[in-house]
Structure formats: C-alpha cells, structure tokens
Amino acid sequence: MGLFGFFKSQFTEVIEWTDQIANTMVYRFPVQNNEIKMGAKLTVRESQVPISVNEGEIADVFGPGRHLFYTQNMSILTKLKSWKYGFNSPFKAEVYFVNSKQFINQKWGTSNPIMMRDAEFGVIRLRGYGIYSYRVSNPLVFLKELLGTIASYDTSSIIGSIIKQIVDFFWSTCNNRSNSSTYRR
C-alpha cells in the first residue's frame, strides 16, 4: 500500500456497534481523532439510537437501517483542501450509540426496615424488595443531561439513583398510609 492508500485508510469507513455486555446503556464509537470518512457507512440495529455530535453540538439522530455520512453543502475550498485525502475528506464527529432496549429484572430493596406506628400493633418494621425494568425513552435528553462526554455508560452508573428513588417512594407511601385514618381503629 502506497502513501495515498495509507492516508485513505486512516479514516473510519464503517460505524456499527454490537453490544457485547448486556448492561451497556451508551457507547461512544472509537474514532481516531474523531475523523469519519465522507460517505462512511453507519449500521443501526433496532434497539439502538445513534447520535452524531459535531464540535460539541448534536448534529443528527439516526433510526434503524444503513446510513451514509456526508455533507451536502461542502464548499469548493473544503473540496480543494481534501486533496491529501484523495478527495474523500473526513469530518470530525463523535457517534454515541444509545441502547433503547429494556433493562429487565433489576432488583431493589430497603437496606434498613422502615419503622411505622400502628394503632393496633404498635411499632412495626417493614421491608420492601422487588424487581423493576427501565429503558432510555429520550436519548437526546439522556445524552445531554447524564452522559456528557463520557465514552460509555452502563447500568451500574445509574442503578443507585433509581433504587434511591424507588425506596424513597416506598418509604413515603408507607409513611402516608400509617398516618391516614383508614389504618387506625
């Protein structure tokens, strides 16, 4: 391979992601220097929402299928500057794959019993546990609000926050029930 072939091969031509670990929520596709070849192919599976970010701003959101990366408004100057890449000018971008599948069978539980006062039984100790499922319903908000510029995000990063919300709701519900007149005799 000559020098021209070397430069041409330095830019990403195929962008796709297959989740090797069942708990990955967001994955940033690794691209050398964020340079994606013009016309690069993007393969999107049913449970994925790829989001391209260009210069820190969300550029596009893709649905399932095959897509090509290109810019329709390439200036003549950009085309002339691209000679060193064989006129296959790269553009700088990051591609984040947001997993839109359900994350099922997630366990929760109270670490300590919830103390409640009952008119008939006095002080009682309640514990709660169960399973829940969740998914990312708005990939753009998830990317902006939680991810930032992190390369990957998995379920372990968010589980603590979700469990806290569930336990707080459980505690609040139990506390409201113990204070209501329907449970007093």
PDB file of C-alpha atoms in Angstrom:
ATOM      1  CA  MET A   1       0.000   0.000   0.000  1.00  0.00           C
ATOM      2  CA  GLY A   2       1.357   3.374  -1.013  1.00  0.00           C
ATOM      3  CA  LEU A   3       1.313   6.600   0.909  1.00  0.00           C
ATOM      4  CA  PHE A   4      -2.031   7.593  -0.664  1.00  0.00           C
ATOM      5  CA  GLY A   5      -3.596   4.288   0.462  1.00  0.00           C
ATOM      6  CA  PHE A   6      -2.193   4.753   3.963  1.00  0.00           C
ATOM      7  CA  PHE A   7      -3.853   8.161   4.382  1.00  0.00           C
ATOM      8  CA  LYS A   8      -7.111   6.938   2.881  1.00  0.00           C
ATOM      9  CA  SER A   9      -7.287   4.037   5.362  1.00  0.00           C
ATOM     10  CA  GLN A  10      -6.792   6.269   8.407  1.00  0.00           C
ATOM     11  CA  PHE A  11     -10.413   7.396   8.466  1.00  0.00           C
ATOM     12  CA  THR A  12     -13.306   5.339   9.717  1.00  0.00           C
ATOM     13  CA  GLU A  13     -15.397   3.849   6.912  1.00  0.00           C
ATOM     14  CA  VAL A  14     -17.825   1.573   8.813  1.00  0.00           C
ATOM     15  CA  ILE A  15     -19.502   2.581  12.051  1.00  0.00           C
ATOM     16  CA  GLU A  16     -21.521  -0.012  13.946  1.00  0.00           C
ATOM     17  CA  TRP A  17     -21.880  -1.404  17.450  1.00  0.00           C
ATOM     18  CA  THR A  18     -22.810  -4.811  18.748  1.00  0.00           C
ATOM     19  CA  ASP A  19     -23.384  -4.855  22.486  1.00  0.00           C
ATOM     20  CA  GLN A  20     -21.037  -7.472  23.955  1.00  0.00           C
ATOM     21  CA  ILE A  21     -22.181  -6.761  27.521  1.00  0.00           C
ATOM     22  CA  ALA A  22     -25.898  -6.747  28.315  1.00  0.00           C
ATOM     23  CA  ASN A  23     -25.700  -3.712  30.612  1.00  0.00           C
ATOM     24  CA  THR A  24     -24.260  -1.035  28.285  1.00  0.00           C
ATOM     25  CA  MET A  25     -26.601   1.948  28.019  1.00  0.00           C
ATOM     26  CA  VAL A  26     -24.444   4.283  25.898  1.00  0.00           C
ATOM     27  CA  TYR A  27     -21.333   3.566  23.842  1.00  0.00           C
ATOM     28  CA  ARG A  28     -19.176   6.138  22.040  1.00  0.00           C
ATOM     29  CA  PHE A  29     -17.778   4.630  18.861  1.00  0.00           C
ATOM     30  CA  PRO A  30     -13.973   4.905  18.929  1.00  0.00           C
ATOM     31  CA  VAL A  31     -12.776   7.024  16.016  1.00  0.00           C
ATOM     32  CA  GLN A  32      -9.152   8.067  15.649  1.00  0.00           C
ATOM     33  CA  ASN A  33      -9.022  11.872  16.047  1.00  0.00           C
ATOM     34  CA  ASN A  34     -12.835  11.868  15.584  1.00  0.00           C
ATOM     35  CA  GLU A  35     -12.272  11.791  11.803  1.00  0.00           C
ATOM     36  CA  ILE A  36     -15.000   9.985   9.906  1.00  0.00           C
ATOM     37  CA  LYS A  37     -14.565   9.431   6.181  1.00  0.00           C
ATOM     38  CA  MET A  38     -17.055  11.189   3.940  1.00  0.00           C
ATOM     39  CA  GLY A  39     -19.520   8.504   2.831  1.00  0.00           C
ATOM     40  CA  ALA A  40     -18.790   6.245   5.825  1.00  0.00           C
ATOM     41  CA  LYS A  41     -21.470   3.619   6.425  1.00  0.00           C
ATOM     42  CA  LEU A  42     -23.453   3.623   9.672  1.00  0.00           C
ATOM     43  CA  THR A  43     -25.289   0.415  10.580  1.00  0.00           C
ATOM     44  CA  VAL A  44     -28.074   0.853  13.128  1.00  0.00           C
ATOM     45  CA  ARG A  45     -29.855  -2.054  14.799  1.00  0.00           C
ATOM     46  CA  GLU A  46     -33.456  -1.962  16.062  1.00  0.00           C
ATOM     47  CA  SER A  47     -32.567  -1.348  19.721  1.00  0.00           C
ATOM     48  CA  GLN A  48     -30.066   1.439  19.026  1.00  0.00           C
ATOM     49  CA  VAL A  49     -30.286   5.198  18.597  1.00  0.00           C
ATOM     50  CA  PRO A  50     -27.011   6.630  17.269  1.00  0.00           C
ATOM     51  CA  ILE A  51     -26.452  10.331  17.821  1.00  0.00           C
ATOM     52  CA  SER A  52     -23.711  12.198  15.982  1.00  0.00           C
ATOM     53  CA  VAL A  53     -22.066  15.105  17.771  1.00  0.00           C
ATOM     54  CA  ASN A  54     -20.086  17.635  15.756  1.00  0.00           C
ATOM     55  CA  GLU A  55     -17.963  20.248  17.548  1.00  0.00           C
ATOM     56  CA  GLY A  56     -19.843  19.696  20.795  1.00  0.00           C
ATOM     57  CA  GLU A  57     -23.332  20.045  19.311  1.00  0.00           C
ATOM     58  CA  ILE A  58     -25.779  17.299  18.444  1.00  0.00           C
ATOM     59  CA  ALA A  59     -25.787  17.059  14.666  1.00  0.00           C
ATOM     60  CA  ASP A  60     -28.130  14.176  13.877  1.00  0.00           C
ATOM     61  CA  VAL A  61     -30.112  11.266  15.290  1.00  0.00           C
ATOM     62  CA  PHE A  62     -30.432   8.082  13.250  1.00  0.00           C
ATOM     63  CA  GLY A  63     -33.046   5.342  13.136  1.00  0.00           C
ATOM     64  CA  PRO A  64     -32.624   1.630  12.304  1.00  0.00           C
ATOM     65  CA  GLY A  65     -31.034   0.747   8.950  1.00  0.00           C
ATOM     66  CA  ARG A  66     -27.962   1.762   6.959  1.00  0.00           C
ATOM     67  CA  HIS A  67     -26.956   5.391   6.627  1.00  0.00           C
ATOM     68  CA  LEU A  68     -24.136   7.316   4.949  1.00  0.00           C
ATOM     69  CA  PHE A  69     -22.202  10.194   6.490  1.00  0.00           C
ATOM     70  CA  TYR A  70     -21.945  13.133   4.131  1.00  0.00           C
ATOM     71  CA  THR A  71     -22.370  16.880   3.973  1.00  0.00           C
ATOM     72  CA  GLN A  72     -24.401  18.225   1.081  1.00  0.00           C
ATOM     73  CA  ASN A  73     -23.039  21.743   1.399  1.00  0.00           C
ATOM     74  CA  MET A  74     -19.316  21.105   1.009  1.00  0.00           C
ATOM     75  CA  SER A  75     -17.648  24.304  -0.162  1.00  0.00           C
ATOM     76  CA  ILE A  76     -15.175  24.324  -3.043  1.00  0.00           C
ATOM     77  CA  LEU A  77     -12.453  25.326  -0.561  1.00  0.00           C
ATOM     78  CA  THR A  78     -13.226  22.226   1.532  1.00  0.00           C
ATOM     79  CA  LYS A  79     -13.013  20.084  -1.615  1.00  0.00           C
ATOM     80  CA  LEU A  80      -9.677  21.642  -2.596  1.00  0.00           C
ATOM     81  CA  LYS A  81      -8.281  21.105   0.915  1.00  0.00           C
ATOM     82  CA  SER A  82      -9.303  17.449   0.746  1.00  0.00           C
ATOM     83  CA  TRP A  83      -6.746  16.544  -1.953  1.00  0.00           C
ATOM     84  CA  LYS A  84      -4.456  14.938   0.621  1.00  0.00           C
ATOM     85  CA  TYR A  85      -7.272  12.503   1.475  1.00  0.00           C
ATOM     86  CA  GLY A  86      -7.999  11.550  -2.129  1.00  0.00           C
ATOM     87  CA  PHE A  87     -10.989  13.931  -2.120  1.00  0.00           C
ATOM     88  CA  ASN A  88     -12.662  11.695   0.482  1.00  0.00           C
ATOM     89  CA  SER A  89     -12.429  14.437   3.059  1.00  0.00           C
ATOM     90  CA  PRO A  90     -13.022  13.374   6.632  1.00  0.00           C
ATOM     91  CA  PHE A  91     -15.093  15.380   9.006  1.00  0.00           C
ATOM     92  CA  LYS A  92     -14.722  15.433  12.762  1.00  0.00           C
ATOM     93  CA  ALA A  93     -17.593  13.947  14.723  1.00  0.00           C
ATOM     94  CA  GLU A  94     -18.384  11.593  17.569  1.00  0.00           C
ATOM     95  CA  VAL A  95     -21.045   8.908  17.338  1.00  0.00           C
ATOM     96  CA  TYR A  96     -22.818   7.787  20.507  1.00  0.00           C
ATOM     97  CA  PHE A  97     -24.960   4.654  20.389  1.00  0.00           C
ATOM     98  CA  VAL A  98     -27.785   4.843  22.949  1.00  0.00           C
ATOM     99  CA  ASN A  99     -29.246   1.447  23.811  1.00  0.00           C
ATOM    100  CA  SER A 100     -33.052   1.729  23.712  1.00  0.00           C
ATOM    101  CA  LYS A 101     -33.826  -1.807  24.876  1.00  0.00           C
ATOM    102  CA  GLN A 102     -35.498  -2.655  28.192  1.00  0.00           C
ATOM    103  CA  PHE A 103     -33.117  -3.375  31.051  1.00  0.00           C
ATOM    104  CA  ILE A 104     -35.151  -6.001  32.879  1.00  0.00           C
ATOM    105  CA  ASN A 105     -35.009  -7.866  36.199  1.00  0.00           C
ATOM    106  CA  GLN A 106     -33.250  -5.082  38.081  1.00  0.00           C
ATOM    107  CA  LYS A 107     -33.514  -5.720  41.829  1.00  0.00           C
ATOM    108  CA  TRP A 108     -34.250  -3.208  44.566  1.00  0.00           C
ATOM    109  CA  GLY A 109     -34.761  -3.414  48.296  1.00  0.00           C
ATOM    110  CA  THR A 110     -34.705  -1.442  51.516  1.00  0.00           C
ATOM    111  CA  SER A 111     -31.375  -1.703  53.282  1.00  0.00           C
ATOM    112  CA  ASN A 112     -32.985  -0.965  56.657  1.00  0.00           C
ATOM    113  CA  PRO A 113     -36.511  -1.597  57.885  1.00  0.00           C
ATOM    114  CA  ILE A 114     -38.986   1.252  57.772  1.00  0.00           C
ATOM    115  CA  MET A 115     -40.403   1.928  61.236  1.00  0.00           C
ATOM    116  CA  MET A 116     -44.134   2.593  61.356  1.00  0.00           C
ATOM    117  CA  ARG A 117     -46.527   3.136  64.211  1.00  0.00           C
ATOM    118  CA  ASP A 118     -49.807   1.244  64.071  1.00  0.00           C
ATOM    119  CA  ALA A 119     -52.738   1.779  66.461  1.00  0.00           C
ATOM    120  CA  GLU A 120     -53.313  -1.941  66.862  1.00  0.00           C
ATOM    121  CA  PHE A 121     -49.815  -3.416  66.659  1.00  0.00           C
ATOM    122  CA  GLY A 122     -47.665  -0.560  67.914  1.00  0.00           C
ATOM    123  CA  VAL A 123     -44.319  -0.067  66.172  1.00  0.00           C
ATOM    124  CA  ILE A 124     -43.847  -2.372  63.192  1.00  0.00           C
ATOM    125  CA  ARG A 125     -40.867  -2.848  60.903  1.00  0.00           C
ATOM    126  CA  LEU A 126     -41.460  -3.011  57.168  1.00  0.00           C
ATOM    127  CA  ARG A 127     -39.049  -4.113  54.485  1.00  0.00           C
ATOM    128  CA  GLY A 128     -39.601  -3.965  50.784  1.00  0.00           C
ATOM    129  CA  TYR A 129     -37.942  -5.522  47.787  1.00  0.00           C
ATOM    130  CA  GLY A 130     -38.769  -6.319  44.198  1.00  0.00           C
ATOM    131  CA  ILE A 131     -37.687  -6.033  40.598  1.00  0.00           C
ATOM    132  CA  TYR A 132     -38.110  -3.266  38.060  1.00  0.00           C
ATOM    133  CA  SER A 133     -37.340  -2.583  34.410  1.00  0.00           C
ATOM    134  CA  TYR A 134     -36.366   0.602  32.641  1.00  0.00           C
ATOM    135  CA  ARG A 135     -35.180   1.945  29.319  1.00  0.00           C
ATOM    136  CA  VAL A 136     -33.941   5.220  27.870  1.00  0.00           C
ATOM    137  CA  SER A 137     -37.058   6.867  26.459  1.00  0.00           C
ATOM    138  CA  ASN A 138     -35.431  10.112  25.282  1.00  0.00           C
ATOM    139  CA  PRO A 139     -31.869   9.520  24.021  1.00  0.00           C
ATOM    140  CA  LEU A 140     -31.184  13.224  23.399  1.00  0.00           C
ATOM    141  CA  VAL A 141     -32.045  14.253  26.949  1.00  0.00           C
ATOM    142  CA  PHE A 142     -30.106  11.269  28.325  1.00  0.00           C
ATOM    143  CA  LEU A 143     -27.023  12.256  26.324  1.00  0.00           C
ATOM    144  CA  LYS A 144     -27.217  15.937  27.312  1.00  0.00           C
ATOM    145  CA  GLU A 145     -28.228  15.559  30.968  1.00  0.00           C
ATOM    146  CA  LEU A 146     -26.417  12.428  32.159  1.00  0.00           C
ATOM    147  CA  LEU A 147     -23.687  11.358  29.785  1.00  0.00           C
ATOM    148  CA  GLY A 148     -21.819  14.494  28.802  1.00  0.00           C
ATOM    149  CA  THR A 149     -18.574  13.405  27.142  1.00  0.00           C
ATOM    150  CA  ILE A 150     -18.139  10.029  28.851  1.00  0.00           C
ATOM    151  CA  ALA A 151     -17.152   7.262  26.409  1.00  0.00           C
ATOM    152  CA  SER A 152     -19.547   4.658  27.798  1.00  0.00           C
ATOM    153  CA  TYR A 153     -22.282   4.407  30.385  1.00  0.00           C
ATOM    154  CA  ASP A 154     -23.660   1.216  31.885  1.00  0.00           C
ATOM    155  CA  THR A 155     -26.452   0.225  34.238  1.00  0.00           C
ATOM    156  CA  SER A 156     -24.165   0.260  37.285  1.00  0.00           C
ATOM    157  CA  SER A 157     -23.778   4.020  36.812  1.00  0.00           C
ATOM    158  CA  ILE A 158     -27.492   4.704  37.250  1.00  0.00           C
ATOM    159  CA  ILE A 159     -28.834   1.884  39.443  1.00  0.00           C
ATOM    160  CA  GLY A 160     -28.025   3.632  42.739  1.00  0.00           C
ATOM    161  CA  SER A 161     -30.060   6.673  41.755  1.00  0.00           C
ATOM    162  CA  ILE A 162     -33.030   4.589  40.574  1.00  0.00           C
ATOM    163  CA  ILE A 163     -33.050   2.423  43.709  1.00  0.00           C
ATOM    164  CA  LYS A 164     -32.926   5.536  45.904  1.00  0.00           C
ATOM    165  CA  GLN A 165     -35.982   6.941  44.126  1.00  0.00           C
ATOM    166  CA  ILE A 166     -37.892   3.656  44.490  1.00  0.00           C
ATOM    167  CA  VAL A 167     -37.033   3.275  48.184  1.00  0.00           C
ATOM    168  CA  ASP A 168     -37.900   6.945  48.859  1.00  0.00           C
ATOM    169  CA  PHE A 169     -41.274   6.446  47.173  1.00  0.00           C
ATOM    170  CA  PHE A 170     -41.853   3.212  49.117  1.00  0.00           C
ATOM    171  CA  TRP A 171     -40.983   4.937  52.408  1.00  0.00           C
ATOM    172  CA  SER A 172     -43.174   7.941  51.600  1.00  0.00           C
ATOM    173  CA  THR A 173     -46.108   5.696  50.672  1.00  0.00           C
ATOM    174  CA  CYS A 174     -45.751   3.638  53.859  1.00  0.00           C
ATOM    175  CA  ASN A 175     -45.438   6.781  55.969  1.00  0.00           C
ATOM    176  CA  ASN A 176     -48.543   8.340  54.388  1.00  0.00           C
ATOM    177  CA  ARG A 177     -50.527   5.147  54.920  1.00  0.00           C
ATOM    178  CA  SER A 178     -49.568   4.898  58.569  1.00  0.00           C
ATOM    179  CA  ASN A 179     -50.697   8.488  59.134  1.00  0.00           C
ATOM    180  CA  SER A 180     -54.018   8.069  57.337  1.00  0.00           C
ATOM    181  CA  SER A 181     -57.212   7.455  59.268  1.00  0.00           C
ATOM    182  CA  THR A 182     -58.061   4.315  57.263  1.00  0.00           C
ATOM    183  CA  TYR A 183     -55.379   2.363  59.106  1.00  0.00           C
ATOM    184  CA  ARG A 184     -56.387   3.455  62.590  1.00  0.00           C
ATOM    185  CA  ARG A 185     -59.123   1.840  64.654  1.00  0.00           C
TER     186      ARG A 185
END
